[in-house]
Short mmCIF file of C-alpha atoms in Angstrom, two decimals:
data_model
loop_
_atom_site.label_atom_id
_atom_site.label_comp_id
_atom_site.label_asym_id
_atom_site.label_seq_id
_atom_site.Cartn_x
_atom_site.Cartn_y
_atom_site.Cartn_z
CA MET A 89 9.28 -13.17 17.15
CA LYS A 90 9.73 -15.08 13.91
CA LYS A 91 7.50 -17.87 15.16
CA SER A 92 4.60 -15.45 15.65
CA VAL A 93 5.29 -13.81 12.27
CA LEU A 94 5.17 -17.15 10.44
CA LEU A 95 1.94 -18.38 12.02
CA LEU A 96 0.18 -15.01 11.86
CA THR A 97 1.07 -14.78 8.18
CA PHE A 98 -0.28 -18.30 7.62
CA ILE A 99 -3.57 -17.13 9.12
CA LEU A 100 -3.55 -14.00 6.97
CA VAL A 101 -2.93 -15.78 3.67
CA PHE A 102 -4.90 -18.98 4.17
CA HIS A 103 -7.73 -18.05 6.52
CA PHE A 104 -8.53 -14.40 5.88
CA ALA A 105 -11.05 -13.62 3.13
CA ASN A 106 -9.60 -11.37 0.48
CA ALA A 107 -11.33 -8.01 0.23
CA GLN A 108 -11.32 -7.89 -3.57
CA PHE A 109 -14.50 -9.66 -4.64
CA TYR A 110 -13.47 -10.49 -8.20
CA TYR A 111 -10.26 -12.06 -6.97
CA ASN A 112 -11.88 -13.90 -4.07
CA ASP A 113 -15.11 -15.13 -5.70
CA VAL A 114 -13.88 -15.72 -9.25
CA VAL A 115 -10.09 -15.93 -9.66
CA ASP A 116 -9.18 -17.63 -6.38
CA LEU A 117 -12.26 -19.87 -6.41
CA LYS A 118 -11.40 -21.08 -9.92
CA ALA A 119 -7.81 -21.78 -8.81
CA SER A 120 -9.06 -23.65 -5.73
CA ASN A 121 -11.35 -25.83 -7.84
CA LYS A 122 -8.46 -26.53 -10.21
CA THR A 123 -6.23 -27.56 -7.28
CA TYR A 124 -8.95 -29.89 -6.01
CA ALA A 125 -9.33 -31.45 -9.48
CA ASN A 126 -5.59 -32.15 -9.55
CA LEU A 127 -5.80 -33.88 -6.16
CA VAL A 128 -8.58 -36.15 -7.46
CA LYS A 129 -6.69 -36.77 -10.72
CA ASN A 130 -3.67 -37.95 -8.75
CA ASN A 131 -5.81 -40.06 -6.38
CA VAL A 132 -4.64 -38.11 -3.33
CA GLN A 133 -6.37 -39.29 -0.16
CA GLU A 134 -4.53 -37.30 2.49
CA ILE A 135 -2.31 -34.21 2.75
CA THR A 136 -0.24 -33.37 5.82
CA ALA A 137 2.00 -30.39 6.44
CA THR A 138 4.84 -29.43 8.74
CA SER A 139 6.02 -25.90 9.44
CA MET A 140 9.68 -25.00 9.95
CA GLU A 141 11.13 -21.74 11.24
CA SER A 142 14.05 -19.92 9.61
CA ASP A 143 16.49 -21.86 11.81
CA ASN A 144 14.93 -25.13 10.56
CA THR A 145 13.25 -25.93 13.88
CA PRO A 146 9.57 -27.00 13.92
CA ALA A 147 7.05 -24.19 14.42
CA ALA A 148 5.43 -24.55 17.82
CA GLY A 149 1.80 -25.57 17.92
CA PHE A 150 1.33 -26.12 14.18
CA ALA A 151 -0.59 -29.05 12.67
CA TYR A 152 -2.34 -29.44 9.32
CA SER A 153 -4.08 -32.30 7.57
CA LYS A 154 -6.61 -32.67 4.74
CA ILE A 155 -8.46 -35.93 4.08
CA LEU A 156 -10.43 -36.62 0.89
CA LYS A 157 -13.37 -39.01 1.31
CA ASP A 158 -16.16 -40.47 -0.84
CA ASN A 159 -14.03 -40.50 -4.00
CA GLY A 160 -13.05 -36.90 -3.39
CA ALA A 161 -16.58 -35.56 -2.92
CA VAL A 162 -15.74 -34.47 0.64
CA ALA A 163 -12.55 -32.86 1.94
CA ILE A 164 -11.96 -32.43 5.68
CA THR A 165 -9.20 -30.04 6.76
CA HIS A 166 -7.89 -29.84 10.32
CA THR A 167 -5.62 -26.92 11.24
CA VAL A 168 -3.96 -26.08 14.54
CA LEU A 169 -2.11 -22.79 15.02
CA GLU A 170 -0.41 -21.71 18.21
CA THR A 171 -1.66 -18.15 17.70
CA GLY A 172 -4.99 -18.99 16.08
CA GLY A 173 -6.51 -21.99 17.82
CA VAL A 174 -8.07 -25.02 16.13
CA SER A 175 -10.28 -25.04 13.03
CA ASP A 176 -11.99 -27.81 11.10
CA ASP A 177 -13.21 -27.24 7.55
CA TYR A 178 -15.64 -29.53 5.71
CA ASP A 179 -15.82 -29.02 1.93
CA ASN A 180 -18.38 -30.69 -0.34
CA TYR A 181 -17.90 -30.95 -4.12
CA THR A 182 -20.46 -31.47 -6.86
CA ASN A 183 -19.40 -32.10 -10.48
CA GLY A 184 -15.84 -31.14 -9.60
CA LEU A 185 -16.76 -27.77 -8.07
CA ILE A 186 -16.99 -26.82 -4.42
CA SER A 187 -20.67 -26.50 -3.47
CA LYS A 188 -20.52 -26.04 0.30
CA SER A 189 -17.88 -25.31 2.90
CA GLN A 190 -18.31 -25.29 6.66
CA ASP A 191 -15.58 -24.01 8.93
CA VAL A 192 -15.77 -24.51 12.69
CA ALA A 193 -13.27 -22.65 14.84
CA ASP A 194 -13.85 -22.36 18.59
CA SER A 195 -17.29 -20.74 18.97
CA VAL A 196 -17.59 -19.53 15.37
CA SER A 197 -19.23 -21.52 12.56
CA THR A 198 -19.04 -20.27 8.98
CA ILE A 199 -21.01 -21.95 6.19
CA VAL A 200 -20.42 -20.92 2.57
CA GLU A 201 -22.67 -22.20 -0.24
CA TYR A 202 -21.83 -21.82 -3.94
CA THR A 203 -24.00 -22.06 -7.05
CA TYR A 204 -22.81 -22.10 -10.67
CA ASP A 205 -24.29 -21.91 -14.15
CA ASN A 206 -24.03 -24.74 -16.67
CA GLU A 207 -20.61 -23.45 -17.79
CA GLY A 208 -19.19 -23.47 -14.28
CA LYS A 209 -19.31 -19.68 -13.74
CA ILE A 210 -20.05 -18.65 -10.17
CA LEU A 211 -23.59 -17.28 -9.71
CA THR A 212 -23.99 -16.92 -5.96
CA VAL A 213 -21.83 -17.14 -2.85
CA LYS A 214 -23.81 -17.23 0.39
CA THR A 215 -21.92 -16.96 3.68
CA GLN A 216 -23.61 -17.56 7.04
CA THR A 217 -21.62 -16.85 10.20
CA ASP A 218 -22.72 -17.76 13.73
CA ASP A 219 -20.76 -16.82 16.84
CA THR A 220 -22.18 -18.45 19.97
CA THR A 221 -19.88 -16.50 22.29
CA MET A 222 -20.95 -13.12 20.92
CA ASP A 223 -24.48 -14.40 20.17
CA THR A 224 -24.34 -13.00 16.64
CA HIS A 225 -25.71 -14.26 13.33
CA SER A 226 -25.04 -12.81 9.89
CA ILE A 227 -25.68 -13.72 6.25
CA GLU A 228 -23.88 -12.24 3.27
CA LEU A 229 -25.00 -13.01 -0.29
CA HIS A 230 -23.02 -12.29 -3.46
CA GLN A 231 -25.06 -12.36 -6.69
CA TRP A 232 -23.00 -12.32 -9.89
CA PHE A 233 -24.12 -11.03 -13.31
CA TYR A 234 -22.36 -11.63 -16.63
CA THR A 235 -22.15 -10.68 -20.26
CA GLY A 236 -20.80 -13.80 -21.89
CA SER A 237 -18.10 -15.28 -19.66
CA VAL A 238 -16.96 -12.03 -17.99
CA PRO A 239 -18.77 -10.53 -14.98
CA ASP A 240 -20.35 -7.10 -15.32
CA SER A 241 -21.47 -6.59 -11.75
CA MET A 242 -22.14 -8.19 -8.40
CA LEU A 243 -24.53 -7.40 -5.56
CA ARG A 244 -23.25 -7.81 -2.01
CA ILE A 245 -26.29 -8.12 0.24
CA LYS A 246 -25.75 -8.28 4.00
CA ASN A 247 -28.51 -9.62 6.24
CA GLY A 248 -31.10 -9.28 3.51
CA GLY A 249 -31.01 -5.50 3.16
CA ASP A 250 -27.61 -3.76 3.32
CA THR A 251 -26.60 -3.74 -0.36
CA THR A 252 -23.34 -2.73 -2.02
CA VAL A 253 -23.16 -2.67 -5.82
CA ILE A 254 -19.88 -3.92 -7.26
CA GLN A 255 -19.20 -2.80 -10.83
CA PHE A 256 -16.46 -4.03 -13.14
CA LYS A 257 -14.64 -2.37 -16.03
CA LYS A 258 -12.84 -4.46 -18.65
CA ASP A 259 -9.67 -3.91 -20.66
CA GLY A 260 -9.22 -4.53 -24.38
CA ASN A 261 -8.64 -8.24 -23.77
CA GLN A 262 -11.90 -8.54 -21.78
CA ASN A 263 -10.00 -8.94 -18.52
CA ILE A 264 -11.43 -7.27 -15.41
CA ALA A 265 -9.42 -4.05 -15.11
CA GLU A 266 -11.29 -2.19 -12.36
CA GLU A 267 -13.54 -3.11 -9.44
CA LEU A 268 -15.68 -0.32 -8.00
CA TRP A 269 -17.78 -0.55 -4.84
CA LEU A 270 -20.83 1.72 -4.75
CA LYS A 271 -23.10 2.24 -1.77
CA ARG A 272 -26.11 4.53 -2.13
CA GLY A 273 -24.44 5.83 -5.28
CA ARG A 274 -21.19 6.77 -3.51
CA LEU A 275 -17.85 5.19 -4.41
CA ILE A 276 -16.41 3.55 -1.29
CA GLU A 277 -13.61 1.37 -2.73
CA HIS A 278 -11.74 1.11 -6.02
CA TYR A 279 -9.36 -1.67 -7.10
CA PHE A 280 -7.27 -1.97 -10.27
CA TYR A 281 -6.22 -5.29 -11.85
CA TYR A 282 -3.19 -5.74 -14.10
CA TYR A 283 -2.17 -8.69 -16.30
CA ASN A 284 0.82 -10.07 -18.19
CA ASP A 285 0.95 -10.87 -21.93
CA LYS A 286 -0.65 -14.26 -21.17
CA ASN A 287 -3.64 -12.56 -19.51
CA LEU A 288 -2.59 -13.84 -16.09
CA LEU A 289 -3.29 -11.55 -13.15
CA THR A 290 -0.08 -9.89 -11.91
CA ASP A 291 -1.18 -7.02 -9.61
CA ILE A 292 -4.16 -5.91 -7.56
CA VAL A 293 -3.70 -2.22 -6.75
CA ARG A 294 -5.45 0.46 -4.69
CA PHE A 295 -4.59 3.65 -2.82
CA ASN A 296 -2.35 2.91 0.18
CA THR A 297 -3.28 5.28 2.99
CA LYS A 298 0.06 5.04 4.81
CA ALA A 299 2.21 5.53 1.71
CA GLN A 300 -0.27 8.03 0.22
CA GLN A 301 0.09 6.53 -3.24
CA MET A 302 -1.20 3.71 -5.42
CA LEU A 303 0.42 0.44 -4.34
CA PRO A 304 -0.33 -3.25 -4.91
CA ASP A 305 -2.19 -5.26 -2.31
CA TYR A 306 -1.06 -8.42 -4.12
CA MET A 307 1.53 -9.23 -6.79
CA PHE A 308 1.67 -12.61 -8.55
CA GLU A 309 4.33 -14.45 -10.53
CA TYR A 310 3.80 -17.69 -12.46
CA ASN A 311 5.46 -20.86 -13.68
CA ASP A 312 5.30 -21.84 -17.36
CA ASP A 313 2.16 -23.90 -16.70
CA ALA A 314 0.38 -20.83 -15.23
CA THR A 315 0.57 -22.04 -11.62
CA ILE A 316 1.46 -19.30 -9.12
CA SER A 317 5.15 -19.38 -8.21
CA GLN A 318 5.20 -16.32 -5.96
CA LEU A 319 2.72 -14.14 -4.06
CA THR A 320 3.68 -10.79 -2.56
CA GLN A 321 1.20 -9.28 -0.09
CA ILE A 322 1.24 -5.67 1.13
CA PRO A 323 -1.29 -5.03 3.93
CA GLN A 324 -3.40 -1.90 3.52
CA GLY A 325 -2.10 0.93 5.70
CA SER A 326 1.39 -0.61 5.90
CA SER A 327 4.70 -0.14 4.13
CA ASP A 328 5.71 -3.68 5.08
CA TYR A 329 5.09 -6.80 3.00
CA VAL A 330 5.74 -10.54 2.86
CA ILE A 331 6.62 -12.86 -0.01
CA TRP A 332 5.40 -16.45 -0.40
CA GLN A 333 7.19 -18.70 -2.90
CA TYR A 334 5.55 -21.97 -3.97
CA ILE A 335 7.30 -25.18 -5.06
CA TYR A 336 5.53 -27.99 -6.98
CA ASP A 337 6.40 -31.56 -7.92
CA GLU A 338 6.11 -33.12 -11.37
CA ARG A 339 2.41 -33.83 -10.79
CA GLY A 340 1.68 -30.16 -10.19
CA LEU A 341 1.08 -30.77 -6.46
CA LYS A 342 2.44 -28.07 -4.17
CA THR A 343 5.19 -29.43 -1.94
CA LYS A 344 6.48 -26.31 -0.22
CA ASP A 345 5.53 -22.75 0.79
CA VAL A 346 8.52 -20.54 1.60
CA LEU A 347 7.96 -17.25 3.43
CA PHE A 348 10.29 -14.21 3.22
CA ASP A 349 10.08 -10.71 4.64
CA LYS A 350 10.54 -7.59 2.50
CA HIS A 351 14.31 -7.82 3.00
CA LYS A 352 14.17 -11.33 1.48
CA GLN A 353 15.12 -12.87 4.82
CA LEU A 354 13.68 -16.35 5.35
CA LEU A 355 10.90 -16.45 7.95
CA GLY A 356 9.79 -20.05 7.59
CA THR A 357 8.73 -22.96 5.42
CA ILE A 358 5.64 -25.15 5.17
CA ASN A 359 6.22 -28.63 3.67
CA TYR A 360 3.39 -30.77 2.24
CA THR A 361 3.24 -34.55 1.98
CA TYR A 362 0.71 -36.50 -0.11
CA ARG A 363 -0.47 -40.06 0.02
#
């Protein structure tokens, strides 16, 4: 059972798009670009990973590698999961920012294209998904709008016509405090963002249908250098949760992900090696 929990959680955290658009398109994208910049800074050419279960035995069917080519302009990631098949991801970078990502997994191809302004703020995220088995094709476009450096709104346009308006409210420190989804003028989703005294995101909260109260979807803790040290994830509609702890070396490169259940029992570990 623990083997399936570890690998399914890996899929959930690393391969499932976060629902919160501000977190996914802005916060997480900025963190991803920062991680990439640190790989280039440290002249990393390849990353490999091994996954260990709670009894320190290798996780069955797991393989992971990332290769940086063309002076870091291209990153190719190969992932094998016993419960999730094989996927290959091709990332292209321009001026230190990801500009295009293509993920191929079985019969599904997903291409994501990013555009930025001159200050590096995200302007558009266009996702095209093609499934040859289901014979389906879809395009989703996110268009971001700003006042200064903080987003005011975003349009989510599916297949050229189905539009959801995403509005943002700010706190006194100009941090995004609320994310509201409006469709045909009706509120369909509402997220709340909370921060620490360093203006680092600590909680993403919404109404939990199972618990019938406001609960976090995500909770974050940080090291002194503002890198994430711990992520707690509570799936919507569930009272369960998992905790990821992250370990870094002196270069700021992540060397270990450690997974715990809500009882703080070890479920597994992913170890990273750089060269």
